[in-house]
């Protein structure tokens, strides 16, 4: 979600661009290779580049919106299923089923480096471009930080654990903090300078599928779980500010207001305003802006929430 644009990817092998104000589908892109669900994506809102970058199947697909949605790169060749991606200005890093992170050059499409990080699939990763480091989380329960130029592991933050999987990661804005969510509902924050946990919280044991740190203003952290609950956190203290269920205004009063409509996975004609009511379903992804929270769900729907973050503090 950026400004008034939402981009979503799905197991139906499509990527769609939506208008956030009207909730109309504006563009659609298709992964042409069979059995290649879109598992992660990023998009460049810059009008000059206008790229959409998606991990689907065992490949990275790059579309240029300014060239009629033409596929400019299709990067792969290693045959390993992809689970996640993270982009910089010139590179895209992907987490793979063989426990490695692979870095591709966005201009040439070539794999420039392979980082052997984990004993199981890399389920989440994020790049800190200024420090040239890559944080990776795995299904083996570990979190590691690698130097992207040398491939060296510079820190091990979570040791492998068969009882948990790392589902999501994100760097704090200053690069000193790293946030992680796990399959047992635990939320952790590390101070990278000390390589120590600053705080950790666990509200329930539901799988925490996604987290997102507000990019501007207050450093508010939002998480989404498979039990269908969105939680808003103070990123500095780890205090939970509010728990919200989409389309349920009873527990938050005037703090938030969920849209009463959702966007079906199949898309909406630009001439139609018919939408389906959102049911309480597990959350796969969450994004937060200055006044809105966006969630995607296992039934293929999207939901937008207007929220007054200042009132939570």
PDB file of N, CA, C and O in Angstrom, residues 151-211:
ATOM      1  N   UNK A 151      28.710 -12.230   2.283  1.00  0.00           N
ATOM      2  CA  UNK A 151      27.971 -13.453   2.579  1.00  0.00           C
ATOM      3  C   UNK A 151      28.204 -13.981   3.979  1.00  0.00           C
ATOM      4  O   UNK A 151      27.635 -15.006   4.365  1.00  0.00           O
ATOM      5  N   UNK A 152      29.017 -13.299   4.761  1.00  0.00           N
ATOM      6  CA  UNK A 152      29.343 -13.746   6.114  1.00  0.00           C
ATOM      7  C   UNK A 152      28.171 -13.517   7.071  1.00  0.00           C
ATOM      8  O   UNK A 152      27.503 -12.489   7.022  1.00  0.00           O
ATOM      9  N   UNK A 153      27.917 -14.493   7.957  1.00  0.00           N
ATOM     10  CA  UNK A 153      26.913 -14.330   9.009  1.00  0.00           C
ATOM     11  C   UNK A 153      27.527 -13.497  10.121  1.00  0.00           C
ATOM     12  O   UNK A 153      28.514 -13.903  10.746  1.00  0.00           O
ATOM     13  N   UNK A 154      26.970 -12.324  10.373  1.00  0.00           N
ATOM     14  CA  UNK A 154      27.551 -11.412  11.363  1.00  0.00           C
ATOM     15  C   UNK A 154      26.839 -11.484  12.703  1.00  0.00           C
ATOM     16  O   UNK A 154      27.372 -11.008  13.720  1.00  0.00           O
ATOM     17  N   UNK A 155      25.635 -12.065  12.741  1.00  0.00           N
ATOM     18  CA  UNK A 155      24.921 -12.188  14.018  1.00  0.00           C
ATOM     19  C   UNK A 155      23.893 -13.305  13.929  1.00  0.00           C
ATOM     20  O   UNK A 155      23.260 -13.501  12.885  1.00  0.00           O
ATOM     21  N   UNK A 156      23.739 -14.040  15.035  1.00  0.00           N
ATOM     22  CA  UNK A 156      22.684 -15.043  15.183  1.00  0.00           C
ATOM     23  C   UNK A 156      21.808 -14.597  16.344  1.00  0.00           C
ATOM     24  O   UNK A 156      22.222 -14.630  17.490  1.00  0.00           O
ATOM     25  N   UNK A 157      20.574 -14.195  16.017  1.00  0.00           N
ATOM     26  CA  UNK A 157      19.701 -13.603  17.032  1.00  0.00           C
ATOM     27  C   UNK A 157      18.772 -14.627  17.676  1.00  0.00           C
ATOM     28  O   UNK A 157      18.459 -14.537  18.851  1.00  0.00           O
ATOM     29  N   UNK A 158      18.281 -15.573  16.883  1.00  0.00           N
ATOM     30  CA  UNK A 158      17.458 -16.668  17.409  1.00  0.00           C
ATOM     31  C   UNK A 158      18.079 -17.975  16.965  1.00  0.00           C
ATOM     32  O   UNK A 158      18.382 -18.150  15.778  1.00  0.00           O
ATOM     33  N   UNK A 159      18.282 -18.885  17.890  1.00  0.00           N
ATOM     34  CA  UNK A 159      18.822 -20.192  17.556  1.00  0.00           C
ATOM     35  C   UNK A 159      17.718 -21.076  16.980  1.00  0.00           C
ATOM     36  O   UNK A 159      16.536 -20.872  17.266  1.00  0.00           O
ATOM     37  N   UNK A 160      18.081 -22.083  16.172  1.00  0.00           N
ATOM     38  CA  UNK A 160      17.067 -22.982  15.621  1.00  0.00           C
ATOM     39  C   UNK A 160      16.203 -23.617  16.705  1.00  0.00           C
ATOM     40  O   UNK A 160      16.703 -24.027  17.753  1.00  0.00           O
ATOM     41  N   UNK A 161      14.913 -23.687  16.466  1.00  0.00           N
ATOM     42  CA  UNK A 161      13.980 -24.296  17.407  1.00  0.00           C
ATOM     43  C   UNK A 161      12.904 -25.034  16.626  1.00  0.00           C
ATOM     44  O   UNK A 161      12.205 -24.429  15.817  1.00  0.00           O
ATOM     45  N   UNK A 162      12.753 -26.345  16.829  1.00  0.00           N
ATOM     46  CA  UNK A 162      11.731 -27.101  16.091  1.00  0.00           C
ATOM     47  C   UNK A 162      10.313 -26.737  16.491  1.00  0.00           C
ATOM     48  O   UNK A 162       9.356 -27.132  15.838  1.00  0.00           O
ATOM     49  N   UNK A 163      10.151 -25.970  17.575  1.00  0.00           N
ATOM     50  CA  UNK A 163       8.817 -25.649  18.072  1.00  0.00           C
ATOM     51  C   UNK A 163       8.269 -24.341  17.500  1.00  0.00           C
ATOM     52  O   UNK A 163       7.138 -23.977  17.779  1.00  0.00           O
ATOM     53  N   UNK A 164       9.066 -23.618  16.722  1.00  0.00           N
ATOM     54  CA  UNK A 164       8.573 -22.352  16.188  1.00  0.00           C
ATOM     55  C   UNK A 164       9.169 -22.087  14.813  1.00  0.00           C
ATOM     56  O   UNK A 164      10.237 -22.589  14.460  1.00  0.00           O
ATOM     57  N   UNK A 165       8.465 -21.296  14.016  1.00  0.00           N
ATOM     58  CA  UNK A 165       8.950 -20.825  12.728  1.00  0.00           C
ATOM     59  C   UNK A 165       8.895 -19.306  12.730  1.00  0.00           C
ATOM     60  O   UNK A 165       7.985 -18.714  13.302  1.00  0.00           O
ATOM     61  N   UNK A 166       9.868 -18.677  12.094  1.00  0.00           N
ATOM     62  CA  UNK A 166       9.874 -17.221  11.968  1.00  0.00           C
ATOM     63  C   UNK A 166       9.045 -16.857  10.743  1.00  0.00           C
ATOM     64  O   UNK A 166       9.378 -17.236   9.620  1.00  0.00           O
ATOM     65  N   UNK A 167       7.949 -16.133  10.955  1.00  0.00           N
ATOM     66  CA  UNK A 167       7.000 -15.843   9.888  1.00  0.00           C
ATOM     67  C   UNK A 167       7.223 -14.483   9.228  1.00  0.00           C
ATOM     68  O   UNK A 167       6.917 -14.312   8.055  1.00  0.00           O
ATOM     69  N   UNK A 168       7.735 -13.494   9.972  1.00  0.00           N
ATOM     70  CA  UNK A 168       7.847 -12.147   9.416  1.00  0.00           C
ATOM     71  C   UNK A 168       8.960 -11.371  10.109  1.00  0.00           C
ATOM     72  O   UNK A 168       9.225 -11.574  11.298  1.00  0.00           O
ATOM     73  N   UNK A 169       9.600 -10.484   9.345  1.00  0.00           N
ATOM     74  CA  UNK A 169      10.704  -9.660   9.828  1.00  0.00           C
ATOM     75  C   UNK A 169      10.579  -8.256   9.257  1.00  0.00           C
ATOM     76  O   UNK A 169      10.100  -8.075   8.138  1.00  0.00           O
ATOM     77  N   UNK A 170      11.037  -7.258  10.018  1.00  0.00           N
ATOM     78  CA  UNK A 170      11.173  -5.907   9.478  1.00  0.00           C
ATOM     79  C   UNK A 170      12.165  -5.100  10.299  1.00  0.00           C
ATOM     80  O   UNK A 170      12.200  -5.196  11.536  1.00  0.00           O
ATOM     81  N   UNK A 171      12.983  -4.320   9.597  1.00  0.00           N
ATOM     82  CA  UNK A 171      13.901  -3.410  10.262  1.00  0.00           C
ATOM     83  C   UNK A 171      13.169  -2.174  10.752  1.00  0.00           C
ATOM     84  O   UNK A 171      12.207  -1.715  10.117  1.00  0.00           O
ATOM     85  N   UNK A 172      13.633  -1.614  11.871  1.00  0.00           N
ATOM     86  CA  UNK A 172      13.181  -0.307  12.294  1.00  0.00           C
ATOM     87  C   UNK A 172      13.775   0.760  11.393  1.00  0.00           C
ATOM     88  O   UNK A 172      14.736   0.511  10.652  1.00  0.00           O
ATOM     89  N   UNK A 173      13.232   1.965  11.458  1.00  0.00           N
ATOM     90  CA  UNK A 173      13.647   3.003  10.525  1.00  0.00           C
ATOM     91  C   UNK A 173      15.119   3.374  10.649  1.00  0.00           C
ATOM     92  O   UNK A 173      15.780   3.678   9.670  1.00  0.00           O
ATOM     93  N   UNK A 174      15.677   3.362  11.856  1.00  0.00           N
ATOM     94  CA  UNK A 174      17.071   3.778  12.041  1.00  0.00           C
ATOM     95  C   UNK A 174      18.069   2.647  11.825  1.00  0.00           C
ATOM     96  O   UNK A 174      19.282   2.856  11.885  1.00  0.00           O
ATOM     97  N   UNK A 175      17.569   1.442  11.567  1.00  0.00           N
ATOM     98  CA  UNK A 175      18.452   0.306  11.329  1.00  0.00           C
ATOM     99  C   UNK A 175      19.047  -0.311  12.575  1.00  0.00           C
ATOM    100  O   UNK A 175      19.801  -1.280  12.499  1.00  0.00           O
ATOM    101  N   UNK A 176      18.701   0.213  13.753  1.00  0.00           N
ATOM    102  CA  UNK A 176      19.242  -0.318  15.005  1.00  0.00           C
ATOM    103  C   UNK A 176      18.365  -1.421  15.590  1.00  0.00           C
ATOM    104  O   UNK A 176      18.810  -2.169  16.455  1.00  0.00           O
ATOM    105  N   UNK A 177      17.107  -1.486  15.141  1.00  0.00           N
ATOM    106  CA  UNK A 177      16.174  -2.449  15.713  1.00  0.00           C
ATOM    107  C   UNK A 177      15.629  -3.370  14.629  1.00  0.00           C
ATOM    108  O   UNK A 177      15.435  -2.963  13.484  1.00  0.00           O
ATOM    109  N   UNK A 178      15.394  -4.616  15.014  1.00  0.00           N
ATOM    110  CA  UNK A 178      14.816  -5.608  14.120  1.00  0.00           C
ATOM    111  C   UNK A 178      13.644  -6.264  14.823  1.00  0.00           C
ATOM    112  O   UNK A 178      13.755  -6.686  15.975  1.00  0.00           O
ATOM    113  N   UNK A 179      12.503  -6.348  14.127  1.00  0.00           N
ATOM    114  CA  UNK A 179      11.284  -6.939  14.680  1.00  0.00           C
ATOM    115  C   UNK A 179      11.005  -8.268  13.981  1.00  0.00           C
ATOM    116  O   UNK A 179      11.218  -8.406  12.773  1.00  0.00           O
ATOM    117  N   UNK A 180      10.508  -9.246  14.755  1.00  0.00           N
ATOM    118  CA  UNK A 180      10.196 -10.560  14.194  1.00  0.00           C
ATOM    119  C   UNK A 180       8.930 -11.109  14.828  1.00  0.00           C
ATOM    120  O   UNK A 180       8.676 -10.917  16.018  1.00  0.00           O
ATOM    121  N   UNK A 181       8.120 -11.796  14.022  1.00  0.00           N
ATOM    122  CA  UNK A 181       6.938 -12.499  14.501  1.00  0.00           C
ATOM    123  C   UNK A 181       7.071 -13.983  14.206  1.00  0.00           C
ATOM    124  O   UNK A 181       7.619 -14.378  13.166  1.00  0.00           O
ATOM    125  N   UNK A 182       6.584 -14.833  15.108  1.00  0.00           N
ATOM    126  CA  UNK A 182       6.778 -16.273  14.971  1.00  0.00           C
ATOM    127  C   UNK A 182       5.454 -17.024  14.891  1.00  0.00           C
ATOM    128  O   UNK A 182       4.371 -16.468  15.110  1.00  0.00           O
ATOM    129  N   UNK A 183       5.572 -18.323  14.621  1.00  0.00           N
ATOM    130  CA  UNK A 183       4.399 -19.170  14.464  1.00  0.00           C
ATOM    131  C   UNK A 183       3.711 -19.481  15.790  1.00  0.00           C
ATOM    132  O   UNK A 183       2.612 -20.037  15.810  1.00  0.00           O
ATOM    133  N   UNK A 184       4.335 -19.143  16.919  1.00  0.00           N
ATOM    134  CA  UNK A 184       3.695 -19.347  18.218  1.00  0.00           C
ATOM    135  C   UNK A 184       3.162 -18.030  18.779  1.00  0.00           C
ATOM    136  O   UNK A 184       2.872 -17.918  19.970  1.00  0.00           O
ATOM    137  N   UNK A 185       3.049 -16.998  17.923  1.00  0.00           N
ATOM    138  CA  UNK A 185       2.457 -15.731  18.340  1.00  0.00           C
ATOM    139  C   UNK A 185       3.384 -14.824  19.110  1.00  0.00           C
ATOM    140  O   UNK A 185       2.926 -13.876  19.753  1.00  0.00           O
ATOM    141  N   UNK A 186       4.675 -15.073  19.049  1.00  0.00           N
ATOM    142  CA  UNK A 186       5.632 -14.243  19.791  1.00  0.00           C
ATOM    143  C   UNK A 186       6.137 -13.098  18.909  1.00  0.00           C
ATOM    144  O   UNK A 186       6.459 -13.299  17.733  1.00  0.00           O
ATOM    145  N   UNK A 187       6.206 -11.896  19.473  1.00  0.00           N
ATOM    146  CA  UNK A 187       6.737 -10.719  18.799  1.00  0.00           C
ATOM    147  C   UNK A 187       8.008 -10.293  19.528  1.00  0.00           C
ATOM    148  O   UNK A 187       7.993 -10.085  20.738  1.00  0.00           O
ATOM    149  N   UNK A 188       9.125 -10.196  18.781  1.00  0.00           N
ATOM    150  CA  UNK A 188      10.418  -9.868  19.370  1.00  0.00           C
ATOM    151  C   UNK A 188      10.985  -8.602  18.755  1.00  0.00           C
ATOM    152  O   UNK A 188      10.766  -8.319  17.572  1.00  0.00           O
ATOM    153  N   UNK A 189      11.751  -7.865  19.565  1.00  0.00           N
ATOM    154  CA  UNK A 189      12.486  -6.706  19.083  1.00  0.00           C
ATOM    155  C   UNK A 189      13.923  -6.800  19.585  1.00  0.00           C
ATOM    156  O   UNK A 189      14.151  -6.934  20.787  1.00  0.00           O
ATOM    157  N   UNK A 190      14.890  -6.755  18.646  1.00  0.00           N
ATOM    158  CA  UNK A 190      16.302  -6.791  19.006  1.00  0.00           C
ATOM    159  C   UNK A 190      16.940  -5.415  18.819  1.00  0.00           C
ATOM    160  O   UNK A 190      16.617  -4.686  17.873  1.00  0.00           O
ATOM    161  N   UNK A 191      17.849  -5.098  19.706  1.00  0.00           N
ATOM    162  CA  UNK A 191      18.753  -3.968  19.515  1.00  0.00           C
ATOM    163  C   UNK A 191      20.008  -4.546  18.862  1.00  0.00           C
ATOM    164  O   UNK A 191      20.769  -5.286  19.500  1.00  0.00           O
ATOM    165  N   UNK A 192      20.194  -4.247  17.571  1.00  0.00           N
ATOM    166  CA  UNK A 192      21.277  -4.867  16.813  1.00  0.00           C
ATOM    167  C   UNK A 192      22.642  -4.421  17.321  1.00  0.00           C
ATOM    168  O   UNK A 192      23.623  -5.163  17.253  1.00  0.00           O
ATOM    169  N   UNK A 193      22.734  -3.219  17.858  1.00  0.00           N
ATOM    170  CA  UNK A 193      24.018  -2.733  18.364  1.00  0.00           C
ATOM    171  C   UNK A 193      24.527  -3.612  19.505  1.00  0.00           C
ATOM    172  O   UNK A 193      25.726  -3.824  19.659  1.00  0.00           O
ATOM    173  N   UNK A 194      23.599  -4.137  20.306  1.00  0.00           N
ATOM    174  CA  UNK A 194      23.978  -4.994  21.436  1.00  0.00           C
ATOM    175  C   UNK A 194      23.772  -6.478  21.121  1.00  0.00           C
ATOM    176  O   UNK A 194      24.163  -7.336  21.920  1.00  0.00           O
ATOM    177  N   UNK A 195      23.120  -6.752  19.982  1.00  0.00           N
ATOM    178  CA  UNK A 195      22.744  -8.114  19.608  1.00  0.00           C
ATOM    179  C   UNK A 195      21.979  -8.798  20.740  1.00  0.00           C
ATOM    180  O   UNK A 195      22.230  -9.956  21.092  1.00  0.00           O
ATOM    181  N   UNK A 196      21.040  -8.036  21.314  1.00  0.00           N
ATOM    182  CA  UNK A 196      20.259  -8.533  22.449  1.00  0.00           C
ATOM    183  C   UNK A 196      18.789  -8.175  22.254  1.00  0.00           C
ATOM    184  O   UNK A 196      18.459  -7.177  21.592  1.00  0.00           O
ATOM    185  N   UNK A 197      17.918  -8.996  22.843  1.00  0.00           N
ATOM    186  CA  UNK A 197      16.487  -8.718  22.763  1.00  0.00           C
ATOM    187  C   UNK A 197      16.146  -7.511  23.634  1.00  0.00           C
ATOM    188  O   UNK A 197      16.485  -7.478  24.819  1.00  0.00           O
ATOM    189  N   UNK A 198      15.515  -6.535  23.027  1.00  0.00           N
ATOM    190  CA  UNK A 198      15.074  -5.340  23.752  1.00  0.00           C
ATOM    191  C   UNK A 198      13.779  -5.639  24.498  1.00  0.00           C
ATOM    192  O   UNK A 198      13.615  -5.264  25.656  1.00  0.00           O
ATOM    193  N   UNK A 199      12.839  -6.301  23.807  1.00  0.00           N
ATOM    194  CA  UNK A 199      11.611  -6.765  24.432  1.00  0.00           C
ATOM    195  C   UNK A 199      11.011  -7.880  23.599  1.00  0.00           C
ATOM    196  O   UNK A 199      11.314  -8.021  22.417  1.00  0.00           O
ATOM    197  N   UNK A 200      10.152  -8.686  24.230  1.00  0.00           N
ATOM    198  CA  UNK A 200       9.384  -9.697  23.509  1.00  0.00           C
ATOM    199  C   UNK A 200       8.039  -9.877  24.185  1.00  0.00           C
ATOM    200  O   UNK A 200       7.931  -9.803  25.401  1.00  0.00           O
ATOM    201  N   UNK A 201       7.010 -10.093  23.369  1.00  0.00           N
ATOM    202  CA  UNK A 201       5.638 -10.195  23.854  1.00  0.00           C
ATOM    203  C   UNK A 201       4.965 -11.404  23.226  1.00  0.00           C
ATOM    204  O   UNK A 201       5.283 -11.809  22.110  1.00  0.00           O
ATOM    205  N   UNK A 202       3.987 -11.953  23.944  1.00  0.00           N
ATOM    206  CA  UNK A 202       3.202 -13.064  23.420  1.00  0.00           C
ATOM    207  C   UNK A 202       1.785 -12.956  23.970  1.00  0.00           C
ATOM    208  O   UNK A 202       1.557 -13.184  25.156  1.00  0.00           O
ATOM    209  N   UNK A 203       0.826 -12.576  23.080  1.00  0.00           N
ATOM    210  CA  UNK A 203      -0.557 -12.401  23.526  1.00  0.00           C
ATOM    211  C   UNK A 203      -1.361 -13.680  23.395  1.00  0.00           C
ATOM    212  O   UNK A 203      -2.259 -13.941  24.175  1.00  0.00           O
ATOM    213  N   UNK A 204      -1.098 -14.445  22.384  1.00  0.00           N
ATOM    214  CA  UNK A 204      -1.756 -15.738  22.209  1.00  0.00           C
ATOM    215  C   UNK A 204      -0.813 -16.596  21.387  1.00  0.00           C
ATOM    216  O   UNK A 204       0.258 -16.160  20.978  1.00  0.00           O
ATOM    217  N   UNK A 205      -1.202 -17.804  21.116  1.00  0.00           N
ATOM    218  CA  UNK A 205      -0.336 -18.722  20.385  1.00  0.00           C
ATOM    219  C   UNK A 205      -0.736 -18.859  18.930  1.00  0.00           C
ATOM    220  O   UNK A 205      -0.368 -19.816  18.250  1.00  0.00           O
ATOM    221  N   UNK A 206      -1.485 -17.897  18.423  1.00  0.00           N
ATOM    222  CA  UNK A 206      -1.862 -17.919  17.016  1.00  0.00           C
ATOM    223  C   UNK A 206      -0.684 -17.492  16.144  1.00  0.00           C
ATOM    224  O   UNK A 206       0.123 -16.643  16.523  1.00  0.00           O
ATOM    225  N   UNK A 207      -0.580 -18.079  14.957  1.00  0.00           N
ATOM    226  CA  UNK A 207       0.520 -17.772  14.041  1.00  0.00           C
ATOM    227  C   UNK A 207       0.477 -16.302  13.650  1.00  0.00           C
ATOM    228  O   UNK A 207      -0.536 -15.799  13.146  1.00  0.00           O
ATOM    229  N   UNK A 208       1.574 -15.583  13.894  1.00  0.00           N
ATOM    230  CA  UNK A 208       1.684 -14.174  13.516  1.00  0.00           C
ATOM    231  C   UNK A 208       2.223 -14.121  12.092  1.00  0.00           C
ATOM    232  O   UNK A 208       3.413 -14.262  11.847  1.00  0.00           O
ATOM    233  N   UNK A 209       1.341 -13.920  11.108  1.00  0.00           N
ATOM    234  CA  UNK A 209       1.721 -14.037   9.711  1.00  0.00           C
ATOM    235  C   UNK A 209       2.409 -12.799   9.153  1.00  0.00           C
ATOM    236  O   UNK A 209       3.162 -12.886   8.180  1.00  0.00           O
ATOM    237  N   UNK A 210       2.135 -11.622   9.723  1.00  0.00           N
ATOM    238  CA  UNK A 210       2.652 -10.405   9.095  1.00  0.00           C
ATOM    239  C   UNK A 210       2.815  -9.304  10.121  1.00  0.00           C
ATOM    240  O   UNK A 210       2.061  -9.227  11.097  1.00  0.00           O
ATOM    241  N   UNK A 211       3.823  -8.454   9.905  1.00  0.00           N
ATOM    242  CA  UNK A 211       3.976  -7.243  10.705  1.00  0.00           C
ATOM    243  C   UNK A 211       4.440  -6.118   9.800  1.00  0.00           C
ATOM    244  O   UNK A 211       5.075  -6.347   8.772  1.00  0.00           O
TER     245      UNK A 211
END
